[in-house]
Short mmCIF file of C-alpha atoms and ligand atoms in Angstrom, two decimals:
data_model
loop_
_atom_site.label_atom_id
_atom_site.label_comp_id
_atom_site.label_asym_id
_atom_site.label_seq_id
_atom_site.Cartn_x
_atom_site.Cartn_y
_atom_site.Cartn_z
CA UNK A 1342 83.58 -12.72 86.87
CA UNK A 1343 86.37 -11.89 84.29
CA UNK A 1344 89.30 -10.83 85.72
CA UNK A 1345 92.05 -9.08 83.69
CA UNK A 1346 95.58 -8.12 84.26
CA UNK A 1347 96.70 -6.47 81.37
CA UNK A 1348 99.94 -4.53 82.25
CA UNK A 1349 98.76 -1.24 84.72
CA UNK A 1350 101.02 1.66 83.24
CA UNK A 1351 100.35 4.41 85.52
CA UNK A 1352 96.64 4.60 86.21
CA UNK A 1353 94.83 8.20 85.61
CA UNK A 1354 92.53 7.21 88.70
CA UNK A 1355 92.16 4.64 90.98
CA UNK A 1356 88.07 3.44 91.44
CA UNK A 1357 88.08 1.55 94.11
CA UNK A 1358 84.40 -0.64 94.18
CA UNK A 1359 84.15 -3.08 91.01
CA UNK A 1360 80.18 -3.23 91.97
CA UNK A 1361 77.32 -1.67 89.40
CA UNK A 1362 78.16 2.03 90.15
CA UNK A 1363 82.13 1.81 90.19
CA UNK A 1364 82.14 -0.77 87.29
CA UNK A 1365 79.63 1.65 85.35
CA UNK A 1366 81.83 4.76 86.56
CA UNK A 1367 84.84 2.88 85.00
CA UNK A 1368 84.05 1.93 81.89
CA UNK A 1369 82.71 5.55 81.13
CA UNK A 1370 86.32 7.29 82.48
CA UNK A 1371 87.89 4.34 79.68
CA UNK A 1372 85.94 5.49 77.55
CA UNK A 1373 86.86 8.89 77.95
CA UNK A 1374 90.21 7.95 77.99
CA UNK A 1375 91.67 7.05 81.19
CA UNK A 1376 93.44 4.44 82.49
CA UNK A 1377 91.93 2.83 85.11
CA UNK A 1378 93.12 0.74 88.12
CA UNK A 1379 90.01 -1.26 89.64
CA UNK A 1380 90.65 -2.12 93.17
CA UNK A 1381 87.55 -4.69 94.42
CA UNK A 1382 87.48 -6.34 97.63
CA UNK A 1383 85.54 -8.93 96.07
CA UNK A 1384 82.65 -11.45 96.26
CA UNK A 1385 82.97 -11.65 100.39
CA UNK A 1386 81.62 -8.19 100.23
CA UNK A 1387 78.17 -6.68 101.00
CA UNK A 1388 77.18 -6.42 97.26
CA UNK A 1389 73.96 -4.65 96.25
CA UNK A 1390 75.31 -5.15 92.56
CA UNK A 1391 74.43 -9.19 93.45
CA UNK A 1392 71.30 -9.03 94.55
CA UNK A 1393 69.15 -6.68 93.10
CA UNK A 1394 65.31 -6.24 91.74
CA UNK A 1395 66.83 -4.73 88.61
CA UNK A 1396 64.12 -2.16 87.82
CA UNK A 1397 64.79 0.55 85.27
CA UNK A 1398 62.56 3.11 87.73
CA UNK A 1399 61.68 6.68 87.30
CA UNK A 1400 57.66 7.09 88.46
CA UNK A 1401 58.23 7.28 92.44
CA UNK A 1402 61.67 8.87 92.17
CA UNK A 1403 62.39 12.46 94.18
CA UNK A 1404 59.50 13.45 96.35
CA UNK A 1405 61.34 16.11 98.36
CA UNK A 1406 64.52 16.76 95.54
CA UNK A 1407 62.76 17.10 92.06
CA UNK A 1408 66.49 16.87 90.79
CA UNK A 1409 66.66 13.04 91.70
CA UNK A 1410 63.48 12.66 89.65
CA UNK A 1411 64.89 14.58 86.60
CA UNK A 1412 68.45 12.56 87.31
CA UNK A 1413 66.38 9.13 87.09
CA UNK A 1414 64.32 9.99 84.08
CA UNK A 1415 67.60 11.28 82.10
CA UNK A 1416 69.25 7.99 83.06
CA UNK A 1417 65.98 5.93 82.29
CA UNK A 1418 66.15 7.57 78.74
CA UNK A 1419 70.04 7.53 78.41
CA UNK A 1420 69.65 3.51 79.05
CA UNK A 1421 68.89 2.99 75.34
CA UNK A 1422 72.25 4.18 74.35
CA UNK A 1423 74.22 2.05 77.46
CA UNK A 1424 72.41 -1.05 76.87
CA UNK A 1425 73.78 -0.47 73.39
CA UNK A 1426 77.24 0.15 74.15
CA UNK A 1427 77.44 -2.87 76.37
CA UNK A 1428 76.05 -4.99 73.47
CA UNK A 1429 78.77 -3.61 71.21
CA UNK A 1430 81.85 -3.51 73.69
CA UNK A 1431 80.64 -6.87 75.82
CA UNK A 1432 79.03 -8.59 72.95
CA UNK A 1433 76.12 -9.22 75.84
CA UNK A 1434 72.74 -8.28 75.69
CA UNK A 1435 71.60 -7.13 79.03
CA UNK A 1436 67.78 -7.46 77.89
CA UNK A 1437 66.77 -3.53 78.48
CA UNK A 1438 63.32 -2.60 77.90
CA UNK A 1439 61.38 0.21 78.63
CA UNK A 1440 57.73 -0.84 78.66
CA UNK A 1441 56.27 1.63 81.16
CA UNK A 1442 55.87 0.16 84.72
CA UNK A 1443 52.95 -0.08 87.08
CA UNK A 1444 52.40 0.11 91.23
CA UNK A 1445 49.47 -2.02 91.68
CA UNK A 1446 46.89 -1.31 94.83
CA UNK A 1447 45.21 -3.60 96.71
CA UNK A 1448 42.71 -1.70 98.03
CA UNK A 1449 41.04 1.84 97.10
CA UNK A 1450 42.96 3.35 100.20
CA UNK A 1451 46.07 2.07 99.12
CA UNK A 1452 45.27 3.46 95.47
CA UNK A 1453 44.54 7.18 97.19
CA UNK A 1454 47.24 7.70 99.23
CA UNK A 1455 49.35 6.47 96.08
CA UNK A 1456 47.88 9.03 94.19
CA UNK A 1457 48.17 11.74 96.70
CA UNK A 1458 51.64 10.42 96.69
CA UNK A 1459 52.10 11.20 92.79
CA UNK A 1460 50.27 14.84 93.32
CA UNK A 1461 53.06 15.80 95.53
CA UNK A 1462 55.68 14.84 93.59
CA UNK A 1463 54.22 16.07 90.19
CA UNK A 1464 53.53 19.90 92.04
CA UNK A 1465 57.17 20.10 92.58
CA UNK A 1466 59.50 22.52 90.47
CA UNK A 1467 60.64 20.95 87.12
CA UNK A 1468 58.20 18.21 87.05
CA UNK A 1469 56.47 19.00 83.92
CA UNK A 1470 57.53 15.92 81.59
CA UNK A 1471 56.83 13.32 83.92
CA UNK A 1472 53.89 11.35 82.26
CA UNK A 1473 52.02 9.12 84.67
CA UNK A 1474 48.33 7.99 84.94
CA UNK A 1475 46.17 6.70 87.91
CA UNK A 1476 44.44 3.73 86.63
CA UNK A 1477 41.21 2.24 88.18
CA UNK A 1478 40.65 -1.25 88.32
CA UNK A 1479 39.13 -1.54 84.77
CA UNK A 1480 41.55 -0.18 82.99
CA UNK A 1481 44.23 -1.19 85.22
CA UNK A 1482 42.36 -5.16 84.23
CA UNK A 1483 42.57 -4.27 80.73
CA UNK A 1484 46.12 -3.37 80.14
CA UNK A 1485 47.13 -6.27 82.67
CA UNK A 1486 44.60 -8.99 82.17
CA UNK A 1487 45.80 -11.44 84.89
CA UNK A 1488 45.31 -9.18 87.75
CA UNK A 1489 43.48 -10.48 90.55
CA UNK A 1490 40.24 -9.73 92.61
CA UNK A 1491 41.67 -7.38 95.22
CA UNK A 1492 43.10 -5.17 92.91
CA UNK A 1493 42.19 -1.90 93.02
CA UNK A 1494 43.87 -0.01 90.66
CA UNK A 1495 47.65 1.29 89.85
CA UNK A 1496 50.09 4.24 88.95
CA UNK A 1497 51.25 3.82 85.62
CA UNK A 1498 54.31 5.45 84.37
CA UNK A 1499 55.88 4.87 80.69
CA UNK A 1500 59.25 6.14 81.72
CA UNK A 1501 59.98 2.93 83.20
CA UNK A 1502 61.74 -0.52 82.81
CA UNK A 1503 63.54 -3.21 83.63
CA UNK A 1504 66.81 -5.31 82.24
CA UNK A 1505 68.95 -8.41 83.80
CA UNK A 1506 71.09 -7.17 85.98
CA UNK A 1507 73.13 -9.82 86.60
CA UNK A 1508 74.13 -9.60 82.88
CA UNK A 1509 74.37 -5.96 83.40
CA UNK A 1510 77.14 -6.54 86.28
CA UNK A 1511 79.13 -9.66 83.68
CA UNK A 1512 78.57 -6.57 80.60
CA UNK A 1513 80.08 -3.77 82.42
CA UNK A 1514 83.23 -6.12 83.87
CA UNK A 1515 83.14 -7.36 79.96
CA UNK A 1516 83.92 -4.33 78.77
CA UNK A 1517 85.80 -3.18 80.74
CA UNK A 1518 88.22 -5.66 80.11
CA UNK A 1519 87.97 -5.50 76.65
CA UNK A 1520 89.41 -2.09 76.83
CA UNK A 1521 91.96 -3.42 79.46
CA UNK A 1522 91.16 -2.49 82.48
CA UNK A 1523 93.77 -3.41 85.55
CA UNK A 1524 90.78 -4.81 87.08
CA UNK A 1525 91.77 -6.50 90.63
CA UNK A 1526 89.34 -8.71 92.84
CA UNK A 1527 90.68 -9.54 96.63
CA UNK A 1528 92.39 -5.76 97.01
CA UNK A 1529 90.35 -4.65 99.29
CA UNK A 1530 91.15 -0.92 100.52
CA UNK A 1531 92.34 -0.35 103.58
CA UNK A 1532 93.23 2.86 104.13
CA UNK A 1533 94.28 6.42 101.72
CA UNK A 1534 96.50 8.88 101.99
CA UNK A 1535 96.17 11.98 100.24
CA UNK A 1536 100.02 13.23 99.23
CA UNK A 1537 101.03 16.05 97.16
CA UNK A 1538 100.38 14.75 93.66
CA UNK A 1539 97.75 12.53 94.23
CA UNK A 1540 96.85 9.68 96.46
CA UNK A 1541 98.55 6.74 98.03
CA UNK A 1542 96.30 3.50 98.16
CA UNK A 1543 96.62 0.80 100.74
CA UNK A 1544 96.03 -2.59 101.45
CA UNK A 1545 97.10 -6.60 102.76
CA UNK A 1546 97.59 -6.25 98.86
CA UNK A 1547 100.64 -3.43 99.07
CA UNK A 1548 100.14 -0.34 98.20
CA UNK A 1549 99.83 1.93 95.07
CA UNK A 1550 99.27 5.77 93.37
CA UNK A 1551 97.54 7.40 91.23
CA UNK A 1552 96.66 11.29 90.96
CA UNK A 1553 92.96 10.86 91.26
CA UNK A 1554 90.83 8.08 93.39
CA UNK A 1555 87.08 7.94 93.01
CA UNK A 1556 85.10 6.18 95.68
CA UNK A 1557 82.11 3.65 94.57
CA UNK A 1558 82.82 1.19 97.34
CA UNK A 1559 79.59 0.78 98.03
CA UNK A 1560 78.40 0.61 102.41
CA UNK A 1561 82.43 0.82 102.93
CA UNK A 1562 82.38 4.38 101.41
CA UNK A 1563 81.49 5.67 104.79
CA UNK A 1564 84.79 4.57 106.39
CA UNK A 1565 86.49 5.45 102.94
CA UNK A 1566 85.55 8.78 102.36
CA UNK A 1567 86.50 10.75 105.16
CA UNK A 1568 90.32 9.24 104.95
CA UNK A 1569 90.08 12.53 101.59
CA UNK A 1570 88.12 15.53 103.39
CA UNK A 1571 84.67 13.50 101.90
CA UNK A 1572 81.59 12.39 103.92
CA UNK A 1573 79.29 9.47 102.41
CA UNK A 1574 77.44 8.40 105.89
CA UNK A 1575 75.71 5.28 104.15
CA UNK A 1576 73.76 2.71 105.89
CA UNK A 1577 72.60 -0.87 105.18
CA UNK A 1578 68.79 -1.40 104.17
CA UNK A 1579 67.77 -4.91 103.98
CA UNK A 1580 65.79 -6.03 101.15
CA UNK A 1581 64.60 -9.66 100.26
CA UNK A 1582 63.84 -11.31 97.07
CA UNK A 1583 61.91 -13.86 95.51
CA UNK A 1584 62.25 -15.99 92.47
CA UNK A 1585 59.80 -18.54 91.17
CA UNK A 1586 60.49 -21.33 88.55
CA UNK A 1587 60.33 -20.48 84.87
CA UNK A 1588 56.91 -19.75 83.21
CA UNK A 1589 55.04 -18.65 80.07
CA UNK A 1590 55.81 -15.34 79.49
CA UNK A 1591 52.69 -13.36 80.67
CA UNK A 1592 54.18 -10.33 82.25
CA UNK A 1593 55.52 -7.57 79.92
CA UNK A 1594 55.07 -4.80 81.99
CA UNK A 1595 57.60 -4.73 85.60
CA UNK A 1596 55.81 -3.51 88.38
CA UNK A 1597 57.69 -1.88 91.72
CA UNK A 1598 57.37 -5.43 93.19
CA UNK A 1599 56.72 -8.10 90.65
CA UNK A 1600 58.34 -8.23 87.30
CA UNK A 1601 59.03 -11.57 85.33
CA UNK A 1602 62.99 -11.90 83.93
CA UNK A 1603 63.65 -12.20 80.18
CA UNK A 1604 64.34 -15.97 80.98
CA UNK A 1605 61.12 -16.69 82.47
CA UNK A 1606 61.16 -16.67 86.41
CA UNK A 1607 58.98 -14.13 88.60
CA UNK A 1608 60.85 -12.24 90.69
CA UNK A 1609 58.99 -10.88 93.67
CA UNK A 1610 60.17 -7.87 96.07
CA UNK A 1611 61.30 -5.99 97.65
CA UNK A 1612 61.29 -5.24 101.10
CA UNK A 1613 63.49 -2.24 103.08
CA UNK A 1614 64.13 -3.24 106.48
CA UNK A 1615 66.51 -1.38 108.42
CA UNK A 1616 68.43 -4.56 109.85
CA UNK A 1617 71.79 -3.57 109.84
CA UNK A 1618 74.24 -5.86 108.24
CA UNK A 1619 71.68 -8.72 108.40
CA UNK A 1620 71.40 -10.72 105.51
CA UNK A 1621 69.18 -13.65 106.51
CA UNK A 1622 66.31 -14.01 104.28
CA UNK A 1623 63.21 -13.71 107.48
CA UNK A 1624 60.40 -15.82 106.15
CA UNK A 1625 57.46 -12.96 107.84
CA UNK A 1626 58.78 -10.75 105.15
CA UNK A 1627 59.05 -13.19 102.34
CA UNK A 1628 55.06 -14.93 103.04
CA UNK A 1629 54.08 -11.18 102.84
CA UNK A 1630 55.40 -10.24 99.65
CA UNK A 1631 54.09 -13.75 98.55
CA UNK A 1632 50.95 -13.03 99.96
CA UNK A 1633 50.68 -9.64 97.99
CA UNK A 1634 52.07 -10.81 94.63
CA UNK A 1635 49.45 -13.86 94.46
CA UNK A 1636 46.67 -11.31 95.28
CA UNK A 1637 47.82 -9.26 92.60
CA UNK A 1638 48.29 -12.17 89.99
CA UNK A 1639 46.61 -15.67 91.29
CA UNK A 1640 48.70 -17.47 88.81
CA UNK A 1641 52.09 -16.97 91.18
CA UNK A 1642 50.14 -19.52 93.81
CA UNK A 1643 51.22 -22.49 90.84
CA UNK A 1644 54.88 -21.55 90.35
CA UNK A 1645 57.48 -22.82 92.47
CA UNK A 1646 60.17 -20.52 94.70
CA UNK A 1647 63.34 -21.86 93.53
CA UNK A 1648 65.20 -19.20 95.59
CA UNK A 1649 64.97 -15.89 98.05
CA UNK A 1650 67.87 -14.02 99.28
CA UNK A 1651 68.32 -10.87 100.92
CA UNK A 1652 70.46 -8.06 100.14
CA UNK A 1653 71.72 -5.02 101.46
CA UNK A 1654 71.03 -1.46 99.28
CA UNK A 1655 73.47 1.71 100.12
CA UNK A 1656 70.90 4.20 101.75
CA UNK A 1657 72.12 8.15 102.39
CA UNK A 1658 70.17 9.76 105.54
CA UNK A 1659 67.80 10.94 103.19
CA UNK A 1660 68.08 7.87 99.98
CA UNK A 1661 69.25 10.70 97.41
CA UNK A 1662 72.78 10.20 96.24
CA UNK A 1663 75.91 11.01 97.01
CA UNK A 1664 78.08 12.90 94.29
CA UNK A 1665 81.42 15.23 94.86
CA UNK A 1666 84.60 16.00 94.67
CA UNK A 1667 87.10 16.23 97.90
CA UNK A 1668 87.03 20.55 98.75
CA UNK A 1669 90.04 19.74 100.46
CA UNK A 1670 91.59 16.94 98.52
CA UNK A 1671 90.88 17.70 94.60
CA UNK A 1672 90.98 14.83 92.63
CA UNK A 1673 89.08 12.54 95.15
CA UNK A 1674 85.71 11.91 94.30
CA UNK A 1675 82.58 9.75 95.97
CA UNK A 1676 79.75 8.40 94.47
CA UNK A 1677 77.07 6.21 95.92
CA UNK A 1678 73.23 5.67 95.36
CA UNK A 1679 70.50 3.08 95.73
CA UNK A 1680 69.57 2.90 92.55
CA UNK A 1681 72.86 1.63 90.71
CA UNK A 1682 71.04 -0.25 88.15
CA UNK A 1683 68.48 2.56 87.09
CA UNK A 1684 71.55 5.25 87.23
CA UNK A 1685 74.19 3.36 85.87
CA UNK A 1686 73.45 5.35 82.19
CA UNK A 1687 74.06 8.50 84.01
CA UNK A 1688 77.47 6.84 85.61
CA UNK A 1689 78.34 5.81 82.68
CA UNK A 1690 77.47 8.68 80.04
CA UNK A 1691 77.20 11.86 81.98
CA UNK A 1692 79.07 11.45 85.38
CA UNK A 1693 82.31 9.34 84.38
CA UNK A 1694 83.38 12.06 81.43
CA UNK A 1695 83.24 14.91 83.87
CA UNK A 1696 85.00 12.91 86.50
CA UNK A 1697 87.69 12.56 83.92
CA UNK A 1698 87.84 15.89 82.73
CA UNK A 1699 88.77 16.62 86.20
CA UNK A 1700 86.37 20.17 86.28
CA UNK A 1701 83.60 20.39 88.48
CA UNK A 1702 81.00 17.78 88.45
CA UNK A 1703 77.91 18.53 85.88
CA UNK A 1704 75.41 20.83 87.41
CA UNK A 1705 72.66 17.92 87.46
CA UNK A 1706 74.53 16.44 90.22
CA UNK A 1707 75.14 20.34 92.20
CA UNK A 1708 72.83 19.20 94.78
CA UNK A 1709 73.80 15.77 95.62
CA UNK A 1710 76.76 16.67 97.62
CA UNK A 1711 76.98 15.51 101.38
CA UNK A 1712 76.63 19.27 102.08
CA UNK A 1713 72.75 18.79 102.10
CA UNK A 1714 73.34 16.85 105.44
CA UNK A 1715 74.68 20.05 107.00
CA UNK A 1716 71.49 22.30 106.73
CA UNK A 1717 70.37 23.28 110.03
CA UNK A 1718 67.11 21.94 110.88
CA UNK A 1719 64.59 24.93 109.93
CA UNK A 1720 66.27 26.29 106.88
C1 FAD B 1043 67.11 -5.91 97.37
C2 FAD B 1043 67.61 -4.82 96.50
C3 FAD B 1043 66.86 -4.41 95.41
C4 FAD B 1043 67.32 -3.39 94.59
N1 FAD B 1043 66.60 -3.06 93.48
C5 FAD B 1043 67.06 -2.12 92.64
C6 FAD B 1043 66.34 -1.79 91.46
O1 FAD B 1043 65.33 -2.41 91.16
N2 FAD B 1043 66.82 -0.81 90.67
C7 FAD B 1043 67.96 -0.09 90.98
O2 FAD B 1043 68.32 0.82 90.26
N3 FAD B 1043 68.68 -0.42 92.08
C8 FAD B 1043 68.26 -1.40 92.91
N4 FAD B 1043 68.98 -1.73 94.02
C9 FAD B 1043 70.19 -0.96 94.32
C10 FAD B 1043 71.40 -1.35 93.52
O3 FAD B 1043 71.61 -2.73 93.54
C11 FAD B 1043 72.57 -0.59 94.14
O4 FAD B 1043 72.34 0.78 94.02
C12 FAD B 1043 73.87 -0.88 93.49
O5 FAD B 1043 74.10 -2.25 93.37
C13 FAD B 1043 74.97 -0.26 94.34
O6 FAD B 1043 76.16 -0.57 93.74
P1 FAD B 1043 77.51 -0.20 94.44
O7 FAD B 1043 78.55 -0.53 93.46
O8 FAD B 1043 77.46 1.19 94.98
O9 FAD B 1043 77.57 -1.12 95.75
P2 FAD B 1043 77.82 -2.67 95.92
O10 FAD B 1043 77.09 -3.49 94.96
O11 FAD B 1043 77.57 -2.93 97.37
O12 FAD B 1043 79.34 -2.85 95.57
C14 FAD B 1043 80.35 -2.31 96.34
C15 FAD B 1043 81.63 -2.88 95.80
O13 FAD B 1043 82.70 -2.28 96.51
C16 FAD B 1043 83.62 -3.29 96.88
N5 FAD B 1043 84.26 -2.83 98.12
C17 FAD B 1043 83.70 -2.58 99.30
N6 FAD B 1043 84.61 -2.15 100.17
C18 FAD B 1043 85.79 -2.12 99.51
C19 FAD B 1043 87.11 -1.74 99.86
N7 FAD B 1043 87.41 -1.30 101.08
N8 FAD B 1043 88.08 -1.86 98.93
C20 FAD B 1043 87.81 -2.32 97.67
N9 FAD B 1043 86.57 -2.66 97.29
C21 FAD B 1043 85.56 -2.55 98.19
C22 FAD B 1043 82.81 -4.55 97.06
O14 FAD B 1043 83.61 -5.70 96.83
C23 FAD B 1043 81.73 -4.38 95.99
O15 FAD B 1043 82.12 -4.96 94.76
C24 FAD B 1043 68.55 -2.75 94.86
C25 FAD B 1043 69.31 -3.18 95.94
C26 FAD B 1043 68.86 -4.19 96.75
C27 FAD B 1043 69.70 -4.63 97.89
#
């Protein structure tokens, strides 16, 4: 990972988290002009940003808050222009595509309750330009030739896609230090003050200020957030990864478990497991995602794992994000999610600019404060 240290100045806002959403969030308050002091504990660090499945993903997104679906699908489309921007600023091409994605069944049960799935979330308010299809096996067999025997069918969607997200997290650090970013690895944040003009920032590091502080650290904003009147009560959930050797390209298409890379390898996922901060890759999960993604495309059974890891995603009580400013504290913000790499566009291009223009947060994002958690049951 680059790491700049162009001189600091006085930073406009201290982001502490230098993963996928506070790296995104970054670059877009640079880009709208601020100057920016990264604080990141580091590679030591639970890092979703690391370990990822890198799906672009709209189709499944907001059963029970049609604003997370309309949020994912804005991002999904806004993803054109940040893959472009981080081709221009990083000189990197973080392979973005948006070839429509596909859940794949295994049996005509599994295909049903999909379905019924996708009828709930389509009869919701504001879901009218959500294109999706149920596909029976024929036609699922004709658009995706190497399917195997047992599958039944699939949910296509052509709002979604895929990029590399590992490029995506080397882009966004890129750029930012091409527009010179006080990025710093090994600060973590200890502890922060809230003081009359701002906010005083801790650490074994020493200690700095800045008027404004936004959040993105990631499972640590739980601890964090509450030190500036804020409440992000994130948990770990434990998902593990497969990837095979390099092979012919044959898969254009990602699906919510399989997708081949833009350099060749199948990667194969992913689980949720609520394991707490377990990270050890349990090989019951991993020989039953094998066992599904060679059902779905027999070819897998002649490629070669050349790794699996587990990771840990940043899960709200109820998996929506996590978006405000302090009530009490103006100036501090949070934001968390776990779907960093399919909202990073938003971070970017929507969220960062009104963080920086120090109003209220854009009225997509109204109902993604921590307030939700507050409703009495009942209401
Ligand atoms: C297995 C798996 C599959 C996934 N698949 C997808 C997918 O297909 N599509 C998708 O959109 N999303 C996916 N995600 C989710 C996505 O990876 C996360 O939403 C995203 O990485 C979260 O980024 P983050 O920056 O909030 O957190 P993290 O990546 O956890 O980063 C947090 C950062 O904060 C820093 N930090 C922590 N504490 C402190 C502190 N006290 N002081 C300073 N710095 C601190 C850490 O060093 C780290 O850099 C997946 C996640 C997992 C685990």
């Amino acid at each position: 990972m680059t790491i700049t240290t162009s001189s600091p100045g006085e930073p406009d806002i201290v982001v502490v988290g230098g993963g996928l959403v506070g790296s995104a969030l970054a670059l877009g308050l640079m880009r709208s002009g601020q100057r920016v002091t990264l604080l990141d504990e580091g590679d030591v660090a639970y890092r979703a940003s690391r370990g990822n499945f890198a799906l672009v993903w709209v189709q499944s997104k907001g059963l029970g808050h049609p604003e997370y679906a309309l949020w994912s699908k804005r991002s999904a489309e806004a993803w054109h222009s940040l893959a472009g921007i981080l081709r221009e600023e990083a000189g990197i091409d973080v392979a973005h595509s948006q070839p429509g994605g596909f859940t794949i069944c295994l049996s005509e049960a599994e295909l049903e309750q999909r379905a019924a799935i996708m009828t709930r979330l389509h009869n919701q308010p504001h879901m009218t330009d959500f294109p999706y299809e149920v596909l029976g096996r024929e036609e699922t067999k004709r658009r995706l030739p190497d399917i195997g025997p047992d599958v039944a069918g699939a949910i296509y969607s052509p709002l979604d896609g895929h990029v590399n997200s590992l490029k995506l997290f080397r882009a966004l650090h890129a750029a930012l230090a091409a527009r010179g970013v006080y990025y710093r690895p090994g600060h973590p944040v200890a502890s922060i003050a809230p003081e009359a003009d701002g906010f005083r920032v801790t650490g074994p590091w020493g200690e700095l200020r800045a008027p404004k502080i936004l959040l993105a650290a990631g499972l640590d904003n739980a601890r964090l957030a509450p030190m500036v009147g804020l409440e992000a009560p994130v948990k770990p959930s434990k998902g593990q990864i497969i990837v095979t050797e390099k092979a012919e390209p044959f898969l254009r298409n990602p699906m919510v478990t399989i997708r081949q890379t833009d350099e060749g390898g199948i990667m194969i996922g992913d689980s949720q497991e609520e394991a707490g901060f377990d990270t050890v890759v349990g090989m019951s999960v991993i020989s039953v995602m094998a066992e599904r993604a060679v059902r779905t495309f027999p070819r897998l059974r002649e490629l070669n794992v050349v790794r699996t890891w587990s990771a840990l995603r940043v899960m709200s009580p109820d998996g929506f994000p996590i978006y405000e400013q302090s009530q009490a504290h103006p100036g501090a913000y949070v934001a968390t999610c776990h779907s960093g790499v399919t909202l990073a566009a938003n971070h970017a291009l929507t969220l960062a600019p009104a963080i920086a223009a120090g109003g209220p947060l854009p009225d997509a994002v109204a109902t993604f404060t921590s307030r939700r958690f507050h409703v009495p049951a009942g209401l």
